[in-house]
């Protein structure tokens, strides 16, 4: 039983860090700031939560602290990504030509 | 078996850290660098949890919690500065 829990925890750790790897890859490969925010924050949030779940499977006594870290990340990560996107838009970060839809700019042009 | 999986996870996290670090060094605008910094801190939290697992010391998780709090505050402050108004 403990052996099974250990293997599940190890696989969750590897899956979570694989998501972190894909997030880092997206951070390098994506064309502009807004796409990088998408790749950087969503994938790494899921990756960190999976890693914390794997650590809980490996050391069940640490469950409360790991749950606290996970809840904190779950609350703060979307907030920081939203603030970053707003700051990038207001500071006039360049968009690539593939980023075609910008509803905020359309609204601002409609009613100045 | 489990040690091997933890080492593989640490390898993945290290490669992700290096990829984010290239964006942090290269990034053309300041917003790119702040996004890369955010990702770097999240990967560091995972790294601290992995270190706690390999060392078997639960006290490191407190470090991860405080680090998450301070990095979140840092990202918010720099983003507000980029907007140009407090």
mmCIF file with all atom_site columns, C-alpha atoms in Angstrom:
data_model
loop_
_atom_site.group_PDB
_atom_site.id
_atom_site.type_symbol
_atom_site.label_atom_id
_atom_site.label_alt_id
_atom_site.label_comp_id
_atom_site.label_asym_id
_atom_site.label_entity_id
_atom_site.label_seq_id
_atom_site.pdbx_PDB_ins_code
_atom_site.Cartn_x
_atom_site.Cartn_y
_atom_site.Cartn_z
_atom_site.occupancy
_atom_site.B_iso_or_equiv
_atom_site.pdbx_formal_charge
_atom_site.auth_seq_id
_atom_site.auth_comp_id
_atom_site.auth_asym_id
_atom_site.auth_atom_id
_atom_site.pdbx_PDB_model_num
ATOM 1   C CA . UNK A 1 1   ? 0.000   0.000  0.000   1.00 0.00 ? 1   UNK A CA 1
ATOM 2   C CA . UNK A 1 2   ? 2.759   2.432  0.954   1.00 0.00 ? 2   UNK A CA 1
ATOM 3   C CA . UNK A 1 3   ? 4.723   1.298  -2.082  1.00 0.00 ? 3   UNK A CA 1
ATOM 4   C CA . UNK A 1 4   ? 1.777   2.085  -4.365  1.00 0.00 ? 4   UNK A CA 1
ATOM 5   C CA . UNK A 1 5   ? 1.360   5.539  -2.771  1.00 0.00 ? 5   UNK A CA 1
ATOM 6   C CA . UNK A 1 6   ? 5.104   6.184  -3.254  1.00 0.00 ? 6   UNK A CA 1
ATOM 7   C CA . UNK A 1 7   ? 4.950   5.306  -6.947  1.00 0.00 ? 7   UNK A CA 1
ATOM 8   C CA . UNK A 1 8   ? 1.833   7.457  -7.490  1.00 0.00 ? 8   UNK A CA 1
ATOM 9   C CA . UNK A 1 9   ? 3.543   10.349 -5.699  1.00 0.00 ? 9   UNK A CA 1
ATOM 10  C CA . UNK A 1 10  ? 6.713   10.020 -7.778  1.00 0.00 ? 10  UNK A CA 1
ATOM 11  C CA . UNK A 1 11  ? 4.736   9.928  -11.015 1.00 0.00 ? 11  UNK A CA 1
ATOM 12  C CA . UNK A 1 12  ? 2.767   13.022 -9.933  1.00 0.00 ? 12  UNK A CA 1
ATOM 13  C CA . UNK A 1 13  ? 6.071   14.792 -9.217  1.00 0.00 ? 13  UNK A CA 1
ATOM 14  C CA . UNK A 1 14  ? 7.394   13.955 -12.693 1.00 0.00 ? 14  UNK A CA 1
ATOM 15  C CA . UNK A 1 15  ? 4.116   14.998 -14.361 1.00 0.00 ? 15  UNK A CA 1
ATOM 16  C CA . UNK A 1 16  ? 4.077   18.320 -12.504 1.00 0.00 ? 16  UNK A CA 1
ATOM 17  C CA . UNK A 1 17  ? 7.658   19.188 -13.346 1.00 0.00 ? 17  UNK A CA 1
ATOM 18  C CA . UNK A 1 18  ? 6.973   18.192 -16.967 1.00 0.00 ? 18  UNK A CA 1
ATOM 19  C CA . UNK A 1 19  ? 4.261   20.868 -16.985 1.00 0.00 ? 19  UNK A CA 1
ATOM 20  C CA . UNK A 1 20  ? 6.824   23.324 -15.575 1.00 0.00 ? 20  UNK A CA 1
ATOM 21  C CA . UNK A 1 21  ? 9.153   22.352 -18.428 1.00 0.00 ? 21  UNK A CA 1
ATOM 22  C CA . UNK A 1 22  ? 6.430   22.983 -21.019 1.00 0.00 ? 22  UNK A CA 1
ATOM 23  C CA . UNK A 1 23  ? 5.695   26.338 -19.390 1.00 0.00 ? 23  UNK A CA 1
ATOM 24  C CA . UNK A 1 24  ? 9.344   27.337 -19.653 1.00 0.00 ? 24  UNK A CA 1
ATOM 25  C CA . UNK A 1 25  ? 9.436   26.163 -23.255 1.00 0.00 ? 25  UNK A CA 1
ATOM 26  C CA . UNK A 1 26  ? 6.364   28.245 -24.047 1.00 0.00 ? 26  UNK A CA 1
ATOM 27  C CA . UNK A 1 27  ? 8.007   31.224 -22.365 1.00 0.00 ? 27  UNK A CA 1
ATOM 28  C CA . UNK A 1 28  ? 10.899  30.937 -24.816 1.00 0.00 ? 28  UNK A CA 1
ATOM 29  C CA . UNK A 1 29  ? 8.922   30.077 -27.940 1.00 0.00 ? 29  UNK A CA 1
ATOM 30  C CA . UNK A 1 30  ? 5.851   32.348 -27.788 1.00 0.00 ? 30  UNK A CA 1
ATOM 31  C CA . UNK A 1 31  ? 5.896   35.491 -29.953 1.00 0.00 ? 31  UNK A CA 1
ATOM 32  C CA . UNK A 1 32  ? 4.793   38.327 -27.632 1.00 0.00 ? 32  UNK A CA 1
ATOM 33  C CA . UNK A 1 33  ? 4.172   39.265 -23.994 1.00 0.00 ? 33  UNK A CA 1
ATOM 34  C CA . UNK A 1 34  ? 0.512   38.252 -23.778 1.00 0.00 ? 34  UNK A CA 1
ATOM 35  C CA . UNK A 1 35  ? 1.110   34.768 -25.206 1.00 0.00 ? 35  UNK A CA 1
ATOM 36  C CA . UNK A 1 36  ? 4.046   34.396 -22.811 1.00 0.00 ? 36  UNK A CA 1
ATOM 37  C CA . UNK A 1 37  ? 1.786   35.259 -19.878 1.00 0.00 ? 37  UNK A CA 1
ATOM 38  C CA . UNK A 1 38  ? -0.670  32.566 -21.023 1.00 0.00 ? 38  UNK A CA 1
ATOM 39  C CA . UNK A 1 39  ? 2.043   29.928 -21.354 1.00 0.00 ? 39  UNK A CA 1
ATOM 40  C CA . UNK A 1 40  ? 3.960   31.017 -18.298 1.00 0.00 ? 40  UNK A CA 1
ATOM 41  C CA . UNK A 1 41  ? 1.301   31.231 -15.619 1.00 0.00 ? 41  UNK A CA 1
ATOM 42  C CA . UNK A 1 42  ? -1.312  28.592 -16.482 1.00 0.00 ? 42  UNK A CA 1
ATOM 43  C CA . UNK A 1 43  ? 1.045   25.702 -17.147 1.00 0.00 ? 43  UNK A CA 1
ATOM 44  C CA . UNK A 1 44  ? 3.244   26.474 -14.145 1.00 0.00 ? 44  UNK A CA 1
ATOM 45  C CA . UNK A 1 45  ? 0.222   26.763 -11.805 1.00 0.00 ? 45  UNK A CA 1
ATOM 46  C CA . UNK A 1 46  ? -0.970  23.285 -12.795 1.00 0.00 ? 46  UNK A CA 1
ATOM 47  C CA . UNK A 1 47  ? 2.589   21.956 -12.607 1.00 0.00 ? 47  UNK A CA 1
ATOM 48  C CA . UNK A 1 48  ? 3.174   23.280 -9.103  1.00 0.00 ? 48  UNK A CA 1
ATOM 49  C CA . UNK A 1 49  ? -0.175  21.961 -7.842  1.00 0.00 ? 49  UNK A CA 1
ATOM 50  C CA . UNK A 1 50  ? 0.591   18.492 -9.271  1.00 0.00 ? 50  UNK A CA 1
ATOM 51  C CA . UNK A 1 51  ? 4.035   18.573 -7.642  1.00 0.00 ? 51  UNK A CA 1
ATOM 52  C CA . UNK A 1 52  ? 2.517   19.520 -4.273  1.00 0.00 ? 52  UNK A CA 1
ATOM 53  C CA . UNK A 1 53  ? -0.005  16.659 -4.625  1.00 0.00 ? 53  UNK A CA 1
ATOM 54  C CA . UNK A 1 54  ? 2.863   14.272 -5.355  1.00 0.00 ? 54  UNK A CA 1
ATOM 55  C CA . UNK A 1 55  ? 4.766   15.503 -2.292  1.00 0.00 ? 55  UNK A CA 1
ATOM 56  C CA . UNK A 1 56  ? 1.623   14.931 -0.203  1.00 0.00 ? 56  UNK A CA 1
ATOM 57  C CA . UNK A 1 57  ? 1.493   11.332 -1.448  1.00 0.00 ? 57  UNK A CA 1
ATOM 58  C CA . UNK A 1 58  ? 5.169   10.815 -0.534  1.00 0.00 ? 58  UNK A CA 1
ATOM 59  C CA . UNK A 1 59  ? 5.029   12.483 2.913   1.00 0.00 ? 59  UNK A CA 1
ATOM 60  C CA . UNK A 1 60  ? 1.403   12.473 4.181   1.00 0.00 ? 60  UNK A CA 1
ATOM 61  C CA . UNK A 1 61  ? 2.437   14.156 7.452   1.00 0.00 ? 61  UNK A CA 1
ATOM 62  C CA . UNK A 1 62  ? 3.258   17.376 5.571   1.00 0.00 ? 62  UNK A CA 1
ATOM 63  C CA . UNK A 1 63  ? -0.217  17.546 4.037   1.00 0.00 ? 63  UNK A CA 1
ATOM 64  C CA . UNK A 1 64  ? -1.443  20.658 5.855   1.00 0.00 ? 64  UNK A CA 1
ATOM 65  C CA . UNK A 1 65  ? 1.534   22.840 4.955   1.00 0.00 ? 65  UNK A CA 1
ATOM 66  C CA . UNK A 1 66  ? 1.518   21.632 1.344   1.00 0.00 ? 66  UNK A CA 1
ATOM 67  C CA . UNK A 1 67  ? -2.207  22.314 1.119   1.00 0.00 ? 67  UNK A CA 1
ATOM 68  C CA . UNK A 1 68  ? -1.585  25.821 2.463   1.00 0.00 ? 68  UNK A CA 1
ATOM 69  C CA . UNK A 1 69  ? 1.100   26.497 -0.167  1.00 0.00 ? 69  UNK A CA 1
ATOM 70  C CA . UNK A 1 70  ? -1.180  25.105 -2.897  1.00 0.00 ? 70  UNK A CA 1
ATOM 71  C CA . UNK A 1 71  ? -4.151  27.234 -1.835  1.00 0.00 ? 71  UNK A CA 1
ATOM 72  C CA . UNK A 1 72  ? -1.946  30.328 -1.657  1.00 0.00 ? 72  UNK A CA 1
ATOM 73  C CA . UNK A 1 73  ? -0.586  29.710 -5.173  1.00 0.00 ? 73  UNK A CA 1
ATOM 74  C CA . UNK A 1 74  ? -4.094  29.021 -6.454  1.00 0.00 ? 74  UNK A CA 1
ATOM 75  C CA . UNK A 1 75  ? -5.273  32.400 -5.142  1.00 0.00 ? 75  UNK A CA 1
ATOM 76  C CA . UNK A 1 76  ? -2.262  34.546 -6.061  1.00 0.00 ? 76  UNK A CA 1
ATOM 77  C CA . UNK A 1 77  ? -1.150  33.211 -9.461  1.00 0.00 ? 77  UNK A CA 1
ATOM 78  C CA . UNK A 1 78  ? -4.202  34.293 -11.514 1.00 0.00 ? 78  UNK A CA 1
ATOM 79  C CA . UNK A 1 79  ? -4.119  37.651 -9.719  1.00 0.00 ? 79  UNK A CA 1
ATOM 80  C CA . UNK A 1 80  ? -0.482  38.319 -10.573 1.00 0.00 ? 80  UNK A CA 1
ATOM 81  C CA . UNK A 1 81  ? -0.967  37.218 -14.195 1.00 0.00 ? 81  UNK A CA 1
ATOM 82  C CA . UNK A 1 82  ? -3.944  39.561 -14.562 1.00 0.00 ? 82  UNK A CA 1
ATOM 83  C CA . UNK A 1 83  ? -2.017  42.488 -13.064 1.00 0.00 ? 83  UNK A CA 1
ATOM 84  C CA . UNK A 1 84  ? 0.910   41.695 -15.372 1.00 0.00 ? 84  UNK A CA 1
ATOM 85  C CA . UNK A 1 85  ? -1.316  41.603 -18.458 1.00 0.00 ? 85  UNK A CA 1
ATOM 86  C CA . UNK A 1 86  ? -2.880  44.945 -17.527 1.00 0.00 ? 86  UNK A CA 1
ATOM 87  C CA . UNK A 1 87  ? 0.531   46.493 -16.907 1.00 0.00 ? 87  UNK A CA 1
ATOM 88  C CA . UNK A 1 88  ? 1.854   45.179 -20.237 1.00 0.00 ? 88  UNK A CA 1
ATOM 89  C CA . UNK A 1 89  ? -1.157  46.564 -22.093 1.00 0.00 ? 89  UNK A CA 1
ATOM 90  C CA . UNK A 1 90  ? -0.950  49.971 -20.418 1.00 0.00 ? 90  UNK A CA 1
ATOM 91  C CA . UNK A 1 91  ? 2.797   50.272 -20.887 1.00 0.00 ? 91  UNK A CA 1
ATOM 92  C CA . UNK A 1 92  ? 2.253   49.681 -24.604 1.00 0.00 ? 92  UNK A CA 1
ATOM 93  C CA . UNK A 1 93  ? 3.968   46.333 -25.067 1.00 0.00 ? 93  UNK A CA 1
ATOM 94  C CA . UNK A 1 94  ? 4.258   45.296 -28.695 1.00 0.00 ? 94  UNK A CA 1
ATOM 95  C CA . UNK A 1 95  ? 1.910   42.699 -30.118 1.00 0.00 ? 95  UNK A CA 1
ATOM 96  C CA . UNK A 1 96  ? 2.936   40.266 -32.820 1.00 0.00 ? 96  UNK A CA 1
ATOM 97  C CA . UNK A 1 97  ? 0.832   40.184 -35.975 1.00 0.00 ? 97  UNK A CA 1
ATOM 98  C CA . UNK A 1 98  ? -0.588  36.803 -34.935 1.00 0.00 ? 98  UNK A CA 1
ATOM 99  C CA . UNK A 1 99  ? -2.295  38.412 -31.926 1.00 0.00 ? 99  UNK A CA 1
ATOM 100 C CA . UNK A 1 100 ? -5.260  39.754 -33.863 1.00 0.00 ? 100 UNK A CA 1
ATOM 101 C CA . UNK A 1 101 ? -8.056  40.284 -31.282 1.00 0.00 ? 101 UNK A CA 1
ATOM 102 C CA . UNK A 1 102 ? -7.684  43.070 -28.680 1.00 0.00 ? 102 UNK A CA 1
ATOM 103 C CA . UNK A 1 103 ? -11.082 43.848 -27.115 1.00 0.00 ? 103 UNK A CA 1
ATOM 104 C CA . UNK A 1 104 ? -9.668  46.310 -24.573 1.00 0.00 ? 104 UNK A CA 1
ATOM 105 C CA . UNK A 1 105 ? -8.178  48.508 -27.295 1.00 0.00 ? 105 UNK A CA 1
ATOM 106 C CA . UNK A 1 106 ? -11.442 48.374 -29.277 1.00 0.00 ? 106 UNK A CA 1
ATOM 107 C CA . UNK A 1 107 ? -13.392 49.506 -26.187 1.00 0.00 ? 107 UNK A CA 1
ATOM 108 C CA . UNK A 1 108 ? -10.971 52.320 -25.486 1.00 0.00 ? 108 UNK A CA 1
ATOM 109 C CA . UNK A 1 109 ? -11.201 53.510 -29.089 1.00 0.00 ? 109 UNK A CA 1
ATOM 110 C CA . UNK A 1 110 ? -15.015 53.413 -28.973 1.00 0.00 ? 110 UNK A CA 1
ATOM 111 C CA . UNK A 1 111 ? -15.397 55.684 -25.924 1.00 0.00 ? 111 UNK A CA 1
ATOM 112 C CA . UNK A 1 112 ? -12.303 57.785 -25.256 1.00 0.00 ? 112 UNK A CA 1
ATOM 113 C CA . UNK B 2 1   ? 12.538  3.805  -7.610  1.00 0.00 ? 1   UNK B CA 1
ATOM 114 C CA . UNK B 2 2   ? 11.077  6.836  -5.836  1.00 0.00 ? 2   UNK B CA 1
ATOM 115 C CA . UNK B 2 3   ? 14.493  8.483  -5.453  1.00 0.00 ? 3   UNK B CA 1
ATOM 116 C CA . UNK B 2 4   ? 15.012  8.058  -9.169  1.00 0.00 ? 4   UNK B CA 1
ATOM 117 C CA . UNK B 2 5   ? 11.645  9.693  -9.918  1.00 0.00 ? 5   UNK B CA 1
ATOM 118 C CA . UNK B 2 6   ? 12.462  12.617 -7.596  1.00 0.00 ? 6   UNK B CA 1
ATOM 119 C CA . UNK B 2 7   ? 15.791  13.100 -9.379  1.00 0.00 ? 7   UNK B CA 1
ATOM 120 C CA . UNK B 2 8   ? 14.051  13.062 -12.771 1.00 0.00 ? 8   UNK B CA 1
ATOM 121 C CA . UNK B 2 9   ? 11.589  15.676 -11.485 1.00 0.00 ? 9   UNK B CA 1
ATOM 122 C CA . UNK B 2 10  ? 14.484  17.819 -10.256 1.00 0.00 ? 10  UNK B CA 1
ATOM 123 C CA . UNK B 2 11  ? 16.109  17.540 -13.702 1.00 0.00 ? 11  UNK B CA 1
ATOM 124 C CA . UNK B 2 12  ? 12.890  18.700 -15.401 1.00 0.00 ? 12  UNK B CA 1
ATOM 125 C CA . UNK B 2 13  ? 12.568  21.618 -12.979 1.00 0.00 ? 13  UNK B CA 1
ATOM 126 C CA . UNK B 2 14  ? 16.200  22.597 -13.612 1.00 0.00 ? 14  UNK B CA 1
ATOM 127 C CA . UNK B 2 15  ? 15.734  22.625 -17.390 1.00 0.00 ? 15  UNK B CA 1
ATOM 128 C CA . UNK B 2 16  ? 12.545  24.684 -16.987 1.00 0.00 ? 16  UNK B CA 1
ATOM 129 C CA . UNK B 2 17  ? 14.489  27.110 -14.772 1.00 0.00 ? 17  UNK B CA 1
ATOM 130 C CA . UNK B 2 18  ? 17.180  27.505 -17.439 1.00 0.00 ? 18  UNK B CA 1
ATOM 131 C CA . UNK B 2 19  ? 14.579  28.110 -20.176 1.00 0.00 ? 19  UNK B CA 1
ATOM 132 C CA . UNK B 2 20  ? 12.855  30.789 -18.102 1.00 0.00 ? 20  UNK B CA 1
ATOM 133 C CA . UNK B 2 21  ? 16.257  32.296 -17.301 1.00 0.00 ? 21  UNK B CA 1
ATOM 134 C CA . UNK B 2 22  ? 17.051  32.685 -21.021 1.00 0.00 ? 22  UNK B CA 1
ATOM 135 C CA . UNK B 2 23  ? 13.815  34.630 -21.428 1.00 0.00 ? 23  UNK B CA 1
ATOM 136 C CA . UNK B 2 24  ? 14.696  36.675 -18.333 1.00 0.00 ? 24  UNK B CA 1
ATOM 137 C CA . UNK B 2 25  ? 18.076  37.624 -19.828 1.00 0.00 ? 25  UNK B CA 1
ATOM 138 C CA . UNK B 2 26  ? 16.935  38.042 -23.436 1.00 0.00 ? 26  UNK B CA 1
ATOM 139 C CA . UNK B 2 27  ? 13.443  39.518 -23.006 1.00 0.00 ? 27  UNK B CA 1
ATOM 140 C CA . UNK B 2 28  ? 13.053  42.592 -25.194 1.00 0.00 ? 28  UNK B CA 1
ATOM 141 C CA . UNK B 2 29  ? 10.742  44.600 -22.912 1.00 0.00 ? 29  UNK B CA 1
ATOM 142 C CA . UNK B 2 30  ? 10.455  44.974 -19.141 1.00 0.00 ? 30  UNK B CA 1
ATOM 143 C CA . UNK B 2 31  ? 7.098   43.161 -19.118 1.00 0.00 ? 31  UNK B CA 1
ATOM 144 C CA . UNK B 2 32  ? 8.775   40.070 -20.601 1.00 0.00 ? 32  UNK B CA 1
ATOM 145 C CA . UNK B 2 33  ? 11.295  40.107 -17.797 1.00 0.00 ? 33  UNK B CA 1
ATOM 146 C CA . UNK B 2 34  ? 8.602   40.397 -15.125 1.00 0.00 ? 34  UNK B CA 1
ATOM 147 C CA . UNK B 2 35  ? 6.717   37.428 -16.615 1.00 0.00 ? 35  UNK B CA 1
ATOM 148 C CA . UNK B 2 36  ? 9.955   35.439 -16.651 1.00 0.00 ? 36  UNK B CA 1
ATOM 149 C CA . UNK B 2 37  ? 10.603  36.448 -13.027 1.00 0.00 ? 37  UNK B CA 1
ATOM 150 C CA . UNK B 2 38  ? 7.135   35.238 -12.019 1.00 0.00 ? 38  UNK B CA 1
ATOM 151 C CA . UNK B 2 39  ? 7.769   31.860 -13.664 1.00 0.00 ? 39  UNK B CA 1
ATOM 152 C CA . UNK B 2 40  ? 11.232  31.650 -12.075 1.00 0.00 ? 40  UNK B CA 1
ATOM 153 C CA . UNK B 2 41  ? 9.797   32.125 -8.591  1.00 0.00 ? 41  UNK B CA 1
ATOM 154 C CA . UNK B 2 42  ? 7.109   29.474 -9.158  1.00 0.00 ? 42  UNK B CA 1
ATOM 155 C CA . UNK B 2 43  ? 9.758   27.011 -10.360 1.00 0.00 ? 43  UNK B CA 1
ATOM 156 C CA . UNK B 2 44  ? 11.881  27.885 -7.305  1.00 0.00 ? 44  UNK B CA 1
ATOM 157 C CA . UNK B 2 45  ? 8.970   27.019 -4.973  1.00 0.00 ? 45  UNK B CA 1
ATOM 158 C CA . UNK B 2 46  ? 8.766   23.618 -6.645  1.00 0.00 ? 46  UNK B CA 1
ATOM 159 C CA . UNK B 2 47  ? 12.531  23.269 -6.247  1.00 0.00 ? 47  UNK B CA 1
ATOM 160 C CA . UNK B 2 48  ? 12.296  24.015 -2.512  1.00 0.00 ? 48  UNK B CA 1
ATOM 161 C CA . UNK B 2 49  ? 9.573   21.359 -2.128  1.00 0.00 ? 49  UNK B CA 1
ATOM 162 C CA . UNK B 2 50  ? 11.778  18.842 -3.991  1.00 0.00 ? 50  UNK B CA 1
ATOM 163 C CA . UNK B 2 51  ? 14.721  19.721 -1.728  1.00 0.00 ? 51  UNK B CA 1
ATOM 164 C CA . UNK B 2 52  ? 12.514  19.166 1.328   1.00 0.00 ? 52  UNK B CA 1
ATOM 165 C CA . UNK B 2 53  ? 11.557  15.745 -0.061  1.00 0.00 ? 53  UNK B CA 1
ATOM 166 C CA . UNK B 2 54  ? 15.124  14.637 -0.711  1.00 0.00 ? 54  UNK B CA 1
ATOM 167 C CA . UNK B 2 55  ? 16.419  15.932 2.645   1.00 0.00 ? 55  UNK B CA 1
ATOM 168 C CA . UNK B 2 56  ? 13.336  14.726 4.506   1.00 0.00 ? 56  UNK B CA 1
ATOM 169 C CA . UNK B 2 57  ? 12.998  17.975 6.454   1.00 0.00 ? 57  UNK B CA 1
ATOM 170 C CA . UNK B 2 58  ? 9.530   19.493 6.680   1.00 0.00 ? 58  UNK B CA 1
ATOM 171 C CA . UNK B 2 59  ? 10.818  22.832 7.949   1.00 0.00 ? 59  UNK B CA 1
ATOM 172 C CA . UNK B 2 60  ? 11.834  23.794 4.396   1.00 0.00 ? 60  UNK B CA 1
ATOM 173 C CA . UNK B 2 61  ? 8.156   24.080 3.480   1.00 0.00 ? 61  UNK B CA 1
ATOM 174 C CA . UNK B 2 62  ? 7.901   27.198 5.646   1.00 0.00 ? 62  UNK B CA 1
ATOM 175 C CA . UNK B 2 63  ? 10.642  28.711 3.499   1.00 0.00 ? 63  UNK B CA 1
ATOM 176 C CA . UNK B 2 64  ? 8.596   27.862 0.392   1.00 0.00 ? 64  UNK B CA 1
ATOM 177 C CA . UNK B 2 65  ? 5.496   29.533 1.871   1.00 0.00 ? 65  UNK B CA 1
ATOM 178 C CA . UNK B 2 66  ? 7.316   32.761 2.797   1.00 0.00 ? 66  UNK B CA 1
ATOM 179 C CA . UNK B 2 67  ? 9.046   32.768 -0.601  1.00 0.00 ? 67  UNK B CA 1
ATOM 180 C CA . UNK B 2 68  ? 5.681   32.465 -2.373  1.00 0.00 ? 68  UNK B CA 1
ATOM 181 C CA . UNK B 2 69  ? 4.326   35.413 -0.345  1.00 0.00 ? 69  UNK B CA 1
ATOM 182 C CA . UNK B 2 70  ? 7.320   37.697 -0.996  1.00 0.00 ? 70  UNK B CA 1
ATOM 183 C CA . UNK B 2 71  ? 7.620   36.868 -4.714  1.00 0.00 ? 71  UNK B CA 1
ATOM 184 C CA . UNK B 2 72  ? 3.910   37.561 -5.205  1.00 0.00 ? 72  UNK B CA 1
ATOM 185 C CA . UNK B 2 73  ? 4.320   40.960 -3.560  1.00 0.00 ? 73  UNK B CA 1
ATOM 186 C CA . UNK B 2 74  ? 7.390   41.696 -5.700  1.00 0.00 ? 74  UNK B CA 1
ATOM 187 C CA . UNK B 2 75  ? 5.610   40.874 -8.950  1.00 0.00 ? 75  UNK B CA 1
ATOM 188 C CA . UNK B 2 76  ? 2.590   43.019 -7.996  1.00 0.00 ? 76  UNK B CA 1
ATOM 189 C CA . UNK B 2 77  ? 4.816   45.982 -7.049  1.00 0.00 ? 77  UNK B CA 1
ATOM 190 C CA . UNK B 2 78  ? 6.880   45.847 -10.256 1.00 0.00 ? 78  UNK B CA 1
ATOM 191 C CA . UNK B 2 79  ? 3.737   45.498 -12.377 1.00 0.00 ? 79  UNK B CA 1
ATOM 192 C CA . UNK B 2 80  ? 2.164   48.531 -10.712 1.00 0.00 ? 80  UNK B CA 1
ATOM 193 C CA . UNK B 2 81  ? 5.385   50.441 -11.354 1.00 0.00 ? 81  UNK B CA 1
ATOM 194 C CA . UNK B 2 82  ? 5.273   49.500 -15.061 1.00 0.00 ? 82  UNK B CA 1
ATOM 195 C CA . UNK B 2 83  ? 1.719   50.819 -15.281 1.00 0.00 ? 83  UNK B CA 1
ATOM 196 C CA . UNK B 2 84  ? 3.060   54.155 -14.204 1.00 0.00 ? 84  UNK B CA 1
ATOM 197 C CA . UNK B 2 85  ? 1.004   54.916 -11.132 1.00 0.00 ? 85  UNK B CA 1
ATOM 198 C CA . UNK B 2 86  ? 0.567   53.852 -7.546  1.00 0.00 ? 86  UNK B CA 1
#
